[in-house]
Amino acid sequence: MAGQSDSTMSLFSSEEIEFMAEDEMVEIVPNLRMDSLNFICGDYGPFYPQLAAQVPLWLALALKKRGKCTIRLPQWMSIENLTRVLEAERDSHAFQNLPFHYVEISRLLFDLAREDIPDMYMVRSLIEDIRDVRFHKVETNLEKFTASTVTWKNMSAMEVNVIRAFAGRALQAFYKHDNEQQTPDTDRTLDKQPQIPTDRPKRNLKPR
């Protein structure tokens, strides 16, 4: 099954990663009063008009579809912050600090809450540029991949998913290669040992 950890190192599908991203917390502004909502994962509310509240993204989108709230744009999605992040991504080999599910969160908000995003097309363009720069870094790092340089930080879920299968197989190959070099070849060792001749003449024992 996709996403299961097994010998084939199968990848998560984009739908599975998006499903996990829906547990991220966002801020909503209700437009009516609602009692507390009780779920297995926790209780949320009560909600009051124009009083911001923190809820999981999946709940925010469900309330948004029913016209019961607006979703506040996360601070990291502001044009000022995205512009700064894009410049830093271009100027550095390191990955800048963004939410682990920044790709999935932004895509869900673009699709289902676009009217709550000021300058949506500008925000979308900046995020796409950031994603392109970061994926270029992923490709560059994979070209230079060695077992001693696995120190990538601040990678997102989608970026980790891209390199997951490759990195896993590459590390296995490195470790297997190192072990083969350290393990002596027993066949060759035996070949190098001096052979004891077996055709020496037998000595006759003298009777007492």
Short mmCIF file of C-alpha atoms in Angstrom, two decimals:
data_model
loop_
_atom_site.label_atom_id
_atom_site.label_comp_id
_atom_site.label_asym_id
_atom_site.label_seq_id
_atom_site.Cartn_x
_atom_site.Cartn_y
_atom_site.Cartn_z
CA MET A 1 0.00 0.00 0.00
CA ALA A 2 1.28 3.48 -0.79
CA GLY A 3 2.86 5.20 2.16
CA GLN A 4 3.66 1.96 3.98
CA SER A 5 7.25 1.44 5.05
CA ASP A 6 8.49 -1.63 3.22
CA SER A 7 11.42 -2.90 1.22
CA THR A 8 10.28 -1.10 -1.92
CA MET A 9 10.31 2.31 -0.17
CA SER A 10 7.02 3.24 -1.87
CA LEU A 11 6.11 6.92 -1.90
CA PHE A 12 3.17 8.63 -0.28
CA SER A 13 0.65 9.86 -2.81
CA SER A 14 -0.08 13.59 -2.98
CA GLU A 15 -3.56 12.85 -1.61
CA GLU A 16 -2.09 11.10 1.44
CA ILE A 17 0.28 13.99 2.17
CA GLU A 18 -2.58 16.45 1.75
CA PHE A 19 -4.69 14.41 4.17
CA MET A 20 -1.94 14.63 6.81
CA ALA A 21 -1.57 18.38 6.19
CA GLU A 22 -5.21 18.93 7.14
CA ASP A 23 -4.31 18.39 10.80
CA GLU A 24 -2.27 21.62 10.83
CA MET A 25 -3.83 24.38 12.93
CA VAL A 26 -5.17 27.58 11.35
CA GLU A 27 -7.12 30.56 12.57
CA ILE A 28 -10.74 31.16 11.65
CA VAL A 29 -13.16 34.02 12.33
CA PRO A 30 -16.72 32.66 12.85
CA ASN A 31 -19.63 34.74 11.60
CA LEU A 32 -22.18 33.19 13.99
CA ARG A 33 -22.34 31.62 17.41
CA MET A 34 -21.73 27.86 17.62
CA ASP A 35 -21.53 25.45 20.51
CA SER A 36 -18.45 23.33 21.07
CA LEU A 37 -17.74 20.66 18.47
CA ASN A 38 -16.64 17.33 19.92
CA PHE A 39 -14.49 14.94 17.93
CA ILE A 40 -12.32 11.93 18.68
CA CYS A 41 -9.26 14.08 18.05
CA GLY A 42 -10.40 16.82 20.43
CA ASP A 43 -12.98 19.49 21.26
CA TYR A 44 -13.15 22.86 19.53
CA GLY A 45 -15.22 25.88 20.47
CA PRO A 46 -17.53 27.31 21.53
CA PHE A 47 -17.34 29.86 18.74
CA TYR A 48 -18.50 33.46 18.81
CA PRO A 49 -18.97 35.93 15.95
CA GLN A 50 -15.83 37.88 15.03
CA LEU A 51 -13.73 36.19 17.73
CA ALA A 52 -10.79 34.32 16.19
CA ALA A 53 -10.28 30.66 17.09
CA GLN A 54 -7.68 28.00 16.34
CA VAL A 55 -8.92 24.84 14.63
CA PRO A 56 -7.44 22.12 12.40
CA LEU A 57 -7.38 22.94 8.72
CA TRP A 58 -9.90 20.18 7.90
CA LEU A 59 -12.44 21.74 10.30
CA ALA A 60 -11.76 25.25 9.02
CA LEU A 61 -12.43 24.11 5.44
CA ALA A 62 -15.61 22.28 6.48
CA LEU A 63 -16.96 25.37 8.24
CA LYS A 64 -15.87 27.54 5.32
CA LYS A 65 -17.84 25.39 2.86
CA ARG A 66 -20.95 25.89 5.01
CA GLY A 67 -20.46 29.66 5.10
CA LYS A 68 -19.88 29.72 8.85
CA CYS A 69 -16.44 31.35 8.97
CA THR A 70 -13.61 32.98 7.12
CA ILE A 71 -10.05 31.67 7.29
CA ARG A 72 -7.26 34.03 8.26
CA LEU A 73 -4.21 33.85 6.07
CA PRO A 74 -1.27 32.35 8.01
CA GLN A 75 1.48 34.88 8.71
CA TRP A 76 4.01 32.88 6.69
CA MET A 77 1.78 33.36 3.61
CA SER A 78 1.98 37.14 3.68
CA ILE A 79 3.52 38.75 0.59
CA GLU A 80 6.25 40.37 2.69
CA ASN A 81 7.31 37.08 4.27
CA LEU A 82 7.14 35.10 1.03
CA THR A 83 9.23 37.73 -0.77
CA ARG A 84 11.87 37.53 1.96
CA VAL A 85 11.86 33.72 1.87
CA LEU A 86 12.18 33.65 -1.93
CA GLU A 87 15.18 35.99 -1.86
CA ALA A 88 16.83 33.92 0.88
CA GLU A 89 16.18 30.68 -1.02
CA ARG A 90 17.88 32.10 -4.09
CA ASP A 91 20.86 33.45 -2.15
CA SER A 92 21.56 30.37 -0.03
CA HIS A 93 22.17 26.67 -0.53
CA ALA A 94 20.19 25.98 2.65
CA PHE A 95 16.44 25.48 2.80
CA GLN A 96 14.56 28.27 4.54
CA ASN A 97 12.27 27.53 7.46
CA LEU A 98 8.71 27.01 6.19
CA PRO A 99 5.85 24.89 7.53
CA PHE A 100 6.42 21.19 6.84
CA HIS A 101 3.21 21.12 4.78
CA TYR A 102 3.49 24.56 3.16
CA VAL A 103 2.77 23.17 -0.32
CA GLU A 104 -0.39 21.31 0.74
CA ILE A 105 -1.74 24.04 3.04
CA SER A 106 -1.38 26.73 0.39
CA ARG A 107 -2.94 24.54 -2.29
CA LEU A 108 -5.99 23.76 -0.12
CA LEU A 109 -6.47 27.43 0.71
CA PHE A 110 -6.11 28.44 -2.95
CA ASP A 111 -8.72 25.88 -3.97
CA LEU A 112 -11.26 26.28 -1.17
CA ALA A 113 -10.74 29.69 0.45
CA ARG A 114 -9.41 31.94 -2.28
CA GLU A 115 -11.73 34.80 -1.37
CA ASP A 116 -10.04 34.96 2.05
CA ILE A 117 -6.59 35.53 0.52
CA PRO A 118 -5.71 39.13 -0.35
CA ASP A 119 -3.70 39.38 -3.59
CA MET A 120 -4.16 35.65 -4.11
CA TYR A 121 -2.45 35.53 -7.50
CA MET A 122 0.63 37.28 -6.16
CA VAL A 123 0.76 34.93 -3.16
CA ARG A 124 0.35 31.90 -5.41
CA SER A 125 3.09 33.11 -7.76
CA LEU A 126 5.54 33.61 -4.87
CA ILE A 127 4.85 30.16 -3.43
CA GLU A 128 5.28 28.54 -6.84
CA ASP A 129 8.60 30.36 -7.28
CA ILE A 130 9.75 29.23 -3.83
CA ARG A 131 8.74 25.66 -4.59
CA ASP A 132 10.64 25.70 -7.91
CA VAL A 133 13.82 27.06 -6.30
CA ARG A 134 13.65 24.48 -3.51
CA PHE A 135 13.06 21.59 -5.90
CA HIS A 136 16.07 22.72 -7.91
CA LYS A 137 18.09 22.48 -4.68
CA VAL A 138 16.75 18.98 -4.12
CA GLU A 139 17.90 17.92 -7.60
CA THR A 140 21.32 19.51 -7.06
CA ASN A 141 21.74 17.81 -3.69
CA LEU A 142 20.79 14.44 -5.13
CA GLU A 143 23.50 14.80 -7.76
CA LYS A 144 26.05 15.32 -4.96
CA PHE A 145 24.54 12.71 -2.66
CA THR A 146 26.94 10.72 -0.49
CA ALA A 147 26.42 8.79 2.73
CA SER A 148 28.42 11.36 4.71
CA THR A 149 26.44 14.45 3.62
CA VAL A 150 22.87 13.65 4.67
CA THR A 151 22.32 16.88 6.62
CA TRP A 152 19.39 18.51 4.84
CA LYS A 153 17.24 20.63 7.13
CA ASN A 154 13.90 22.45 6.81
CA MET A 155 12.66 20.27 3.97
CA SER A 156 8.92 20.05 3.41
CA ALA A 157 6.77 16.91 3.28
CA MET A 158 6.55 16.97 -0.52
CA GLU A 159 10.31 17.47 -0.90
CA VAL A 160 11.08 14.64 1.52
CA ASN A 161 8.68 12.44 -0.39
CA VAL A 162 10.51 13.14 -3.65
CA ILE A 163 13.89 12.01 -2.31
CA ARG A 164 12.62 9.30 0.05
CA ALA A 165 12.93 6.31 -2.26
CA PHE A 166 16.20 7.44 -3.85
CA ALA A 167 17.90 8.30 -0.57
CA GLY A 168 16.84 5.06 1.07
CA ARG A 169 18.17 2.91 -1.75
CA ALA A 170 21.36 4.99 -2.01
CA LEU A 171 22.13 4.64 1.70
CA GLN A 172 21.55 0.89 1.54
CA ALA A 173 23.97 0.69 -1.39
CA PHE A 174 26.60 2.74 0.49
CA TYR A 175 26.39 0.57 3.60
CA LYS A 176 26.44 -2.64 1.59
CA HIS A 177 29.52 -1.43 -0.30
CA ASP A 178 31.31 -0.51 2.94
CA ASN A 179 30.50 -3.86 4.53
CA GLU A 180 31.77 -5.75 1.50
CA GLN A 181 35.07 -3.88 1.71
CA GLN A 182 35.45 -4.64 5.41
CA THR A 183 34.53 -8.34 5.17
CA PRO A 184 37.50 -10.51 4.09
CA ASP A 185 36.99 -12.78 1.11
CA THR A 186 37.33 -16.25 2.66
CA ASP A 187 37.82 -17.96 -0.70
CA ARG A 188 40.75 -15.72 -1.58
CA THR A 189 42.21 -16.09 1.91
CA LEU A 190 42.17 -19.87 1.59
CA ASP A 191 43.79 -19.64 -1.84
CA LYS A 192 46.69 -17.66 -0.36
CA GLN A 193 47.38 -20.15 2.44
CA PRO A 194 50.28 -22.61 1.77
CA GLN A 195 49.06 -25.99 0.66
CA ILE A 196 50.26 -29.00 2.64
CA PRO A 197 51.45 -31.73 0.24
CA THR A 198 49.55 -34.97 0.57
CA ASP A 199 51.77 -37.23 -1.59
CA ARG A 200 54.75 -37.49 0.78
CA PRO A 201 56.14 -41.06 1.09
CA LYS A 202 55.02 -42.95 4.14
CA ARG A 203 57.66 -44.03 6.64
CA ASN A 204 57.80 -47.73 7.54
CA LEU A 205 57.85 -48.37 11.23
CA LYS A 206 60.52 -50.81 12.49
CA PRO A 207 59.20 -53.68 14.57
CA ARG A 208 60.32 -53.74 18.18
#
